[in-house]
C-alpha positions as a Python dict, from the first residue, in 0.01 Angstrom:
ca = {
    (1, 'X'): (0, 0, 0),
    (2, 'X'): (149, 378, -105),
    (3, 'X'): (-44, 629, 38),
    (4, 'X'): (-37, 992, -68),
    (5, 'X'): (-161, 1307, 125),
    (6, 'X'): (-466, 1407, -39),
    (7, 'X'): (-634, 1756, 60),
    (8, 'X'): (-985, 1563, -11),
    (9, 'X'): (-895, 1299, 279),
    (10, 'X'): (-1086, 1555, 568),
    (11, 'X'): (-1380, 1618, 382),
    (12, 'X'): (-1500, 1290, 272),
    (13, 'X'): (-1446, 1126, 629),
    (14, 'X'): (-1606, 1442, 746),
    (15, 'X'): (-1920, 1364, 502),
    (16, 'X'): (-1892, 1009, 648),
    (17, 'X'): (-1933, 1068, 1002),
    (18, 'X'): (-2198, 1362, 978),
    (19, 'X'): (-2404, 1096, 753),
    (20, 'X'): (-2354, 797, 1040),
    (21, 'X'): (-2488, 1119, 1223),
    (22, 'X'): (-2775, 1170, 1007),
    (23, 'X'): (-2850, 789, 1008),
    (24, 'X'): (-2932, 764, 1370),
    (25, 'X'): (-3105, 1039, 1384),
    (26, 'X'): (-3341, 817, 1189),
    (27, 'X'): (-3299, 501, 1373),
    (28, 'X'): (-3412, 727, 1641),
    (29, 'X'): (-3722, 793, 1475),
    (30, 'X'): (-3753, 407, 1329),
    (31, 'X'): (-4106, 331, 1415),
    (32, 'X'): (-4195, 684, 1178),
    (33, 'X'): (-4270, 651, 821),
    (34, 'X'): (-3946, 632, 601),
    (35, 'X'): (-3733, 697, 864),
    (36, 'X'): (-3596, 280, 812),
    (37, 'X'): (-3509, 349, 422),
    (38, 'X'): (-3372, 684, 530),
    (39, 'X'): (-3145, 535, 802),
    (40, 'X'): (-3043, 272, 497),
    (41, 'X'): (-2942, 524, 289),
    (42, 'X'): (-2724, 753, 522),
    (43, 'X'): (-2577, 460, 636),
    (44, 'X'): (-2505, 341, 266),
    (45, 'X'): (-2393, 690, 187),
    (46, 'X'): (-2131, 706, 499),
    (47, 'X'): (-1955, 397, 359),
    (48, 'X'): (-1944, 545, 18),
    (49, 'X'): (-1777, 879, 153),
    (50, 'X'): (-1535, 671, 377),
    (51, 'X'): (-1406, 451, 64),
    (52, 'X'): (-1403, 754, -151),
    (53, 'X'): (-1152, 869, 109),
    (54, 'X'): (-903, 554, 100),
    (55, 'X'): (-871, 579, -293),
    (56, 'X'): (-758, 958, -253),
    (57, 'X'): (-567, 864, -27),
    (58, 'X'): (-391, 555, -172),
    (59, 'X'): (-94, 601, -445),
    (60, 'X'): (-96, 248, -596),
    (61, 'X'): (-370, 102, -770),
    (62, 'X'): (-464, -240, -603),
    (63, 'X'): (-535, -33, -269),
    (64, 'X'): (-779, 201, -513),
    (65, 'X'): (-946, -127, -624),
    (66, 'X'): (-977, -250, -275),
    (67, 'X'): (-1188, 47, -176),
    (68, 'X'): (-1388, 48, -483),
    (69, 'X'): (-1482, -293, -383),
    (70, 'X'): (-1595, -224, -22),
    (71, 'X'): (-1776, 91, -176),
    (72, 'X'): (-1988, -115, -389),
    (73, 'X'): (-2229, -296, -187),
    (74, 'X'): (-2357, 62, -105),
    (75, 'X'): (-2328, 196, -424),
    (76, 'X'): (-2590, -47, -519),
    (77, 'X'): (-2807, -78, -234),
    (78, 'X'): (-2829, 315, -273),
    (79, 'X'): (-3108, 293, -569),
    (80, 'X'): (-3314, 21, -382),
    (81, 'X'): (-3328, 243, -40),
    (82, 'X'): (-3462, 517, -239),
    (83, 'X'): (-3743, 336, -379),
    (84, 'X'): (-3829, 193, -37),
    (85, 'X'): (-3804, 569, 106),
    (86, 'X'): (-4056, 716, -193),
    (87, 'X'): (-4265, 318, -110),
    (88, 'X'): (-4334, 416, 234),
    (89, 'X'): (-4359, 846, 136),
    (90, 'X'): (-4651, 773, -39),
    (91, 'X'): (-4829, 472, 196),
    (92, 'X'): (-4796, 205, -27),
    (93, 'X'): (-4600, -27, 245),
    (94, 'X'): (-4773, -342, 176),
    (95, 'X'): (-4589, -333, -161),
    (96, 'X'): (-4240, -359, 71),
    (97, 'X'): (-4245, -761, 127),
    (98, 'X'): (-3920, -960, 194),
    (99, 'X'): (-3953, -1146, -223),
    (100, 'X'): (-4064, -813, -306),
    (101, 'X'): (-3699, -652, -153),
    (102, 'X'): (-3515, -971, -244),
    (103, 'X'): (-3609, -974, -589),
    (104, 'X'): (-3476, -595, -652),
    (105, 'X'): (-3136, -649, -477),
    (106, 'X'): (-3135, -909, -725),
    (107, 'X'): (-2891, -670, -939),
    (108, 'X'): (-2738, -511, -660),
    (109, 'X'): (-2564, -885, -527),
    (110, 'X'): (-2495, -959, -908),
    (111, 'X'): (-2300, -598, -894),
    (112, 'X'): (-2115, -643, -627),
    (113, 'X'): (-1953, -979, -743),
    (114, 'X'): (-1878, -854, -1098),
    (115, 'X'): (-1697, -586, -944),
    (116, 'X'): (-1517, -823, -707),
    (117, 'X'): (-1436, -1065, -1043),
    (118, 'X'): (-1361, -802, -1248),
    (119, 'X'): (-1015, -942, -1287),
    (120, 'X'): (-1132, -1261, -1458),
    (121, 'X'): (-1398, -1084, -1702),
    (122, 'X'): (-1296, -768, -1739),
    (123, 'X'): (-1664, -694, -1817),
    (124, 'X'): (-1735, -468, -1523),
    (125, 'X'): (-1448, -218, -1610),
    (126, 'X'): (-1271, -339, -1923),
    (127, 'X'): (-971, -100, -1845),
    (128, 'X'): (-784, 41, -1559),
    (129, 'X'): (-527, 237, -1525),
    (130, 'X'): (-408, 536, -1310),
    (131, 'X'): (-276, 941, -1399),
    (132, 'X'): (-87, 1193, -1198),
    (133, 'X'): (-246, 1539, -1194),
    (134, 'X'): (-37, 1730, -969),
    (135, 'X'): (163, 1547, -687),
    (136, 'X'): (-200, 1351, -660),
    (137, 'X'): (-271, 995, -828),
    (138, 'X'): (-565, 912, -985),
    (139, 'X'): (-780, 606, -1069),
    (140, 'X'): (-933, 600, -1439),
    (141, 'X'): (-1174, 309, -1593),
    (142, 'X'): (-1311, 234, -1872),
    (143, 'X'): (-1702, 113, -1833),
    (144, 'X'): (-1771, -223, -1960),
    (145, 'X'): (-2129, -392, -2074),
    (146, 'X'): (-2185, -493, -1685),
    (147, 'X'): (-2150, -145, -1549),
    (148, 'X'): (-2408, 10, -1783),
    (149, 'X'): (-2673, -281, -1698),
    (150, 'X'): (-2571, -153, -1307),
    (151, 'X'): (-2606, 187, -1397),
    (152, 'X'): (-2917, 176, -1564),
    (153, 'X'): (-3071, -69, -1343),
    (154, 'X'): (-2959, 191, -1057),
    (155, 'X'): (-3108, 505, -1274),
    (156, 'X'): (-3475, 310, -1343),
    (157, 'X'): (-3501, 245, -979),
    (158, 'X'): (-3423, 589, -875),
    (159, 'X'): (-3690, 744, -1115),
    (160, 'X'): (-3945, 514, -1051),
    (161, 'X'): (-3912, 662, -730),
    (162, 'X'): (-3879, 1037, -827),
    (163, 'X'): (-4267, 957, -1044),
    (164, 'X'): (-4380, 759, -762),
    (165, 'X'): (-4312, 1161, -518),
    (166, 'X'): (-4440, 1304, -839),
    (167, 'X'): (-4738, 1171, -842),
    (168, 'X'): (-4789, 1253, -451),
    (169, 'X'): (-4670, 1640, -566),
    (170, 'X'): (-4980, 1651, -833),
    (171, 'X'): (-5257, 1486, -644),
    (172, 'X'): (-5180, 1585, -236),
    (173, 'X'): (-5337, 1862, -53),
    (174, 'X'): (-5131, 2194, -113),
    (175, 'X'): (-5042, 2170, 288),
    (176, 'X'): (-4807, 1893, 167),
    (177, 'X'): (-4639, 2036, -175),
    (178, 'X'): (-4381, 2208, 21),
    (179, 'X'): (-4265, 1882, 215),
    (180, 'X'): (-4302, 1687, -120),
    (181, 'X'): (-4070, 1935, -308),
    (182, 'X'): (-3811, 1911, -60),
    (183, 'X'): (-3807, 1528, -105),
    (184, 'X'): (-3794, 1542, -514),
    (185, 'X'): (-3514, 1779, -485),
    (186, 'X'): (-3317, 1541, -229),
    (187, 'X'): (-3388, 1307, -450),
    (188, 'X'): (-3267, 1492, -737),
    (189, 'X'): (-2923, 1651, -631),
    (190, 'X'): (-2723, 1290, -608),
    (191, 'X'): (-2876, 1188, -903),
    (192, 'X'): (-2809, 1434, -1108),
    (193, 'X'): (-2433, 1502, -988),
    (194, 'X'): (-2369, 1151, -1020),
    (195, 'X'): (-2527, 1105, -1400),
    (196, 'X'): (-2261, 1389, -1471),
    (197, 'X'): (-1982, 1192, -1295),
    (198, 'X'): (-2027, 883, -1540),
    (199, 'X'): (-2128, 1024, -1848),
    (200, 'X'): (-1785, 1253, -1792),
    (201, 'X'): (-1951, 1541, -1799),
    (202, 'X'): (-1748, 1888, -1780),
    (203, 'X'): (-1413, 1814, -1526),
    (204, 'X'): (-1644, 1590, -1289),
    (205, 'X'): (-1426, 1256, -1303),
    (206, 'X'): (-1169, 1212, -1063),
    (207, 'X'): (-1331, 1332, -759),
    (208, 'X'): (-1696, 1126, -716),
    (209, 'X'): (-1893, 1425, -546),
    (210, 'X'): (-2236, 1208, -508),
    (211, 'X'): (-2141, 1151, -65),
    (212, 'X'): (-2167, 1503, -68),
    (213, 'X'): (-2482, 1545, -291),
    (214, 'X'): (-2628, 1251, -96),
    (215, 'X'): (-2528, 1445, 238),
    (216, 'X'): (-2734, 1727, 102),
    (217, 'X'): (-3014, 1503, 53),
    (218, 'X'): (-3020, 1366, 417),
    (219, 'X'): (-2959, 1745, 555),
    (220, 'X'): (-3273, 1844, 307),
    (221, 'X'): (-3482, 1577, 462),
    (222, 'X'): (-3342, 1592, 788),
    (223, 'X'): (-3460, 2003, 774),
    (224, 'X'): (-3804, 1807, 671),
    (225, 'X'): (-3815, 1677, 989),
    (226, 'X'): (-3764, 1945, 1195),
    (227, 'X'): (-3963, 2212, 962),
    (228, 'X'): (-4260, 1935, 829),
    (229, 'X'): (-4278, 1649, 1054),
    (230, 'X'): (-4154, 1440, 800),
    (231, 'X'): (-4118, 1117, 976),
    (232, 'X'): (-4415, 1177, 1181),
    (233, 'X'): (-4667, 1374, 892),
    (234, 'X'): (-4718, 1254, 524),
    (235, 'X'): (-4957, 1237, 293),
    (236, 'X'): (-5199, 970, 317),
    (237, 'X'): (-5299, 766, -13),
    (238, 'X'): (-5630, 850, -81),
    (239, 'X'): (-5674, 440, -225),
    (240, 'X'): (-5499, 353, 111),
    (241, 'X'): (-5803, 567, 303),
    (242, 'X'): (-6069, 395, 38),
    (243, 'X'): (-5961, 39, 40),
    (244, 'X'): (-5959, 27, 446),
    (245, 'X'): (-6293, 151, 543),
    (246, 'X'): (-6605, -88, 620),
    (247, 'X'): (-6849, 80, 399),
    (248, 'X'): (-6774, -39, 40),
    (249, 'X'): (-6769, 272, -183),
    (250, 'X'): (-6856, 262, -582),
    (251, 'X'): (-6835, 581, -773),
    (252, 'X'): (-6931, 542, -1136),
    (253, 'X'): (-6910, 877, -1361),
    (254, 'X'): (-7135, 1027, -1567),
    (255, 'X'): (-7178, 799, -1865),
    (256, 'X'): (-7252, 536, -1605),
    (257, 'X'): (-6898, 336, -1623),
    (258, 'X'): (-6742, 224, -1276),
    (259, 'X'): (-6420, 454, -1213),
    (260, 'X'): (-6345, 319, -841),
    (261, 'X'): (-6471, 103, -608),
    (262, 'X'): (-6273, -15, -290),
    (263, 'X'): (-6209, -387, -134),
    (264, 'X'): (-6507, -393, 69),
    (265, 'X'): (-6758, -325, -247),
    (266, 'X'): (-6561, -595, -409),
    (267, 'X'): (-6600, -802, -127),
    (268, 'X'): (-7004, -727, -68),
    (269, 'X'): (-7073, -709, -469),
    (270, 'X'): (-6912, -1017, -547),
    (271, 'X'): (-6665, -831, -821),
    (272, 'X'): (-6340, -776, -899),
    (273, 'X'): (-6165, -452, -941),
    (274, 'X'): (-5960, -479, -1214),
    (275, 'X'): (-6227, -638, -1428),
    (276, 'X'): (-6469, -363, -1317),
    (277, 'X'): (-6298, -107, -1355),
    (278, 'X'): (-6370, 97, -1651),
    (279, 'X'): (-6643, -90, -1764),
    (280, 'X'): (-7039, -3, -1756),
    (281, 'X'): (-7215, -29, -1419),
    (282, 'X'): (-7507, -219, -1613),
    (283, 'X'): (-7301, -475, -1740),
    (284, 'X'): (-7120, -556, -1433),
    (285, 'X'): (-7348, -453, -1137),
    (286, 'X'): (-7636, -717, -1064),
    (287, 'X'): (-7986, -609, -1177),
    (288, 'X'): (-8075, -549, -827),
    (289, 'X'): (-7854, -336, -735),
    (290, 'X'): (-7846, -138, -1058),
    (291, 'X'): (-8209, -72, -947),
    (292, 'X'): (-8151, 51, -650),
    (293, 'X'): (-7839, 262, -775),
    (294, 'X'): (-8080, 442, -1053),
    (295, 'X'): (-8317, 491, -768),
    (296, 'X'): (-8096, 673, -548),
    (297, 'X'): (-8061, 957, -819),
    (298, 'X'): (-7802, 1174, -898),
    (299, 'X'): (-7818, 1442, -567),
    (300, 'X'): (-7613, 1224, -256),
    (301, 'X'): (-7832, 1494, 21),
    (302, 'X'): (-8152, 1425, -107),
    (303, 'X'): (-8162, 1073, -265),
    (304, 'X'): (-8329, 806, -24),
    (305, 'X'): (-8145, 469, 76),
    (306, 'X'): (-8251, 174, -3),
    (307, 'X'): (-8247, -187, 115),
    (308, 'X'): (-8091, -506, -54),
    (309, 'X'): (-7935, -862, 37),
    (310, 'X'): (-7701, -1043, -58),
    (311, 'X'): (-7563, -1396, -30),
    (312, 'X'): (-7244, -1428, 53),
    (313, 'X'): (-7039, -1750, 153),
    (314, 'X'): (-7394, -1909, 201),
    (315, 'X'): (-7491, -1603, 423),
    (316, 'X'): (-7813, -1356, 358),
    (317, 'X'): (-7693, -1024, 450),
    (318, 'X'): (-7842, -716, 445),
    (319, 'X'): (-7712, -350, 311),
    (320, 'X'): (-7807, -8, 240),
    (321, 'X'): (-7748, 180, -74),
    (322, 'X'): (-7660, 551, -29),
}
């Protein structure tokens, strides 16, 4: 091992240490929404600054290699904590099951050993070599097929998640927009320094600035907190609200399709969503209870319920139509 005096060396294990920080702070908070993913990701992000550290600080290039390696398992468990974080953002948690997380760090494992085997393949980096800008050493790399399957991989996931806040952004309340912005943009600084770092954009090559753009993330969210509750206040899915009350709801528009209905209409009409959905209330409502829907008429405060029953399991029960 050569090592080399590097005037990087302070800042990155600075990063690392104020992100362990930053990471329990959430384990702290672990039984608030997202504050598990978020944990996950500081923590990721601290190893990532630390490693970045050792290879400015090492001269020779197996050393640089050996803390690329380390760095890699949270490198690419980076992506998958952000799509838990935006998962459990927008109250869609039964979606976060162990095949469900196994099955996306499917790529992530598969990373980490072509990086490790990189030696026997070369498909991972299919070059390596090392240049001197100053009295400082560099590592430089060509990207091979694996590495772009890893990076995009890594990029889908991190979108996906970026829509998924979207989508909160366009249909919350406008109490929330402010907390939701502050998430897309923490999710948007790292991702967009580090697109710039491997495409090779402008001088950004040598020095990998995402710790720091993910520390600005954390701080962002971690201001959240403090300023929106974060972990403890976040907008509720209006399907999640639907799909857990009692009362089964059915709204049909105007040209009399069905447009929603939750689990418990499913569950008392004898339908299924996805087949419903969409589709004419005539042709997938039983004649009884199309009756008693044209009956109600179109004005909720001055239509009259009505009575029906149903068998279910080889039950009679009894409902009202509102």
């Amino acid at each position: 091992m050569i090592w080399q005096y590097s005037p990087y060396l302070i800042p990155f294990v600075a990063c690392g240490f104020i992100l362990i920080i930053l990471g329990i702070t959430g384990l702290r908070n672990r039984t608030s929404v997202c504050a598990r993913p978020y944990s996950l990701l500081m923590f990721a992000a601290a190893l990532w600054a630390f490693c970045t550290a050792l290879e400015l600080s090492s001269a020779d290039l197996p050393t640089e290699m050996l803390a690329i390696l380390i760095e890699y398992p949270a490198m690419a468990i980076i992506p998958v904590g952000w799509l838990l974080f935006a998962i459990e953002y927008i109250g869609r948690d039964e979606w976060i099951t162990t095949k469900n997380i196994a099955l996306l760090c499917i790529v992530p494992v598969l990373t980490v050993c072509m990086v490790a085997t990189n030696t026997l393949h070369h498909l991972f980096y299919s070059s390596v070599s090392q240049i001197t800008v100053g009295s400082l050493t560099f590592h430089i790399v060509t990207y091979g097929p694996a590495f772009w399957i890893y990076a995009a991989y890594s990029y889908i996931l991190i979108l996906v998640a970026v829509l998924l806040i979207l989508q909160r952004f366009l249909f919350t309340s406008t109490i929330y927009r402010a907390q939701v912005t502050s998430i897309l943009i923490a999710a948007l600084i790292p991702l967009t320094l580090n697109v710039i770092l491997v495409l090779r954009i402008s001088s950004v090559q040598l020095i990998d600035p995402t710790p720091f753009a993910l520390l600005v993330a954390g701080l962002v969210i971690l201001a959240c907190m403090a300023r929106f509750q974060l972990l403890d206040i976040t907008p509720i899915a209006l399907e999640r609200i639907l799909d857990e009350m009692v009362d089964g709801v059915l709204v049909i528009d105007a040209r009399g399709r069905i447009i929603r209905l939750n689990r418990a209409a499913c569950r008392y009409l004898g339908i299924d969503e996805e087949n419903a959905t969409g589709r004419p209330a005539d042709r997938v409502l039983p004649a009884d209870i199309m009756e008693c829907v044209r009956n109600t008429g179109g004005d909720p405060g001055t239509g009259h319920p009505h009575a029906m029953s149903r068998e279910i399991a080889g039950d009679i029960r009894h409902y009202e139509i509102r």
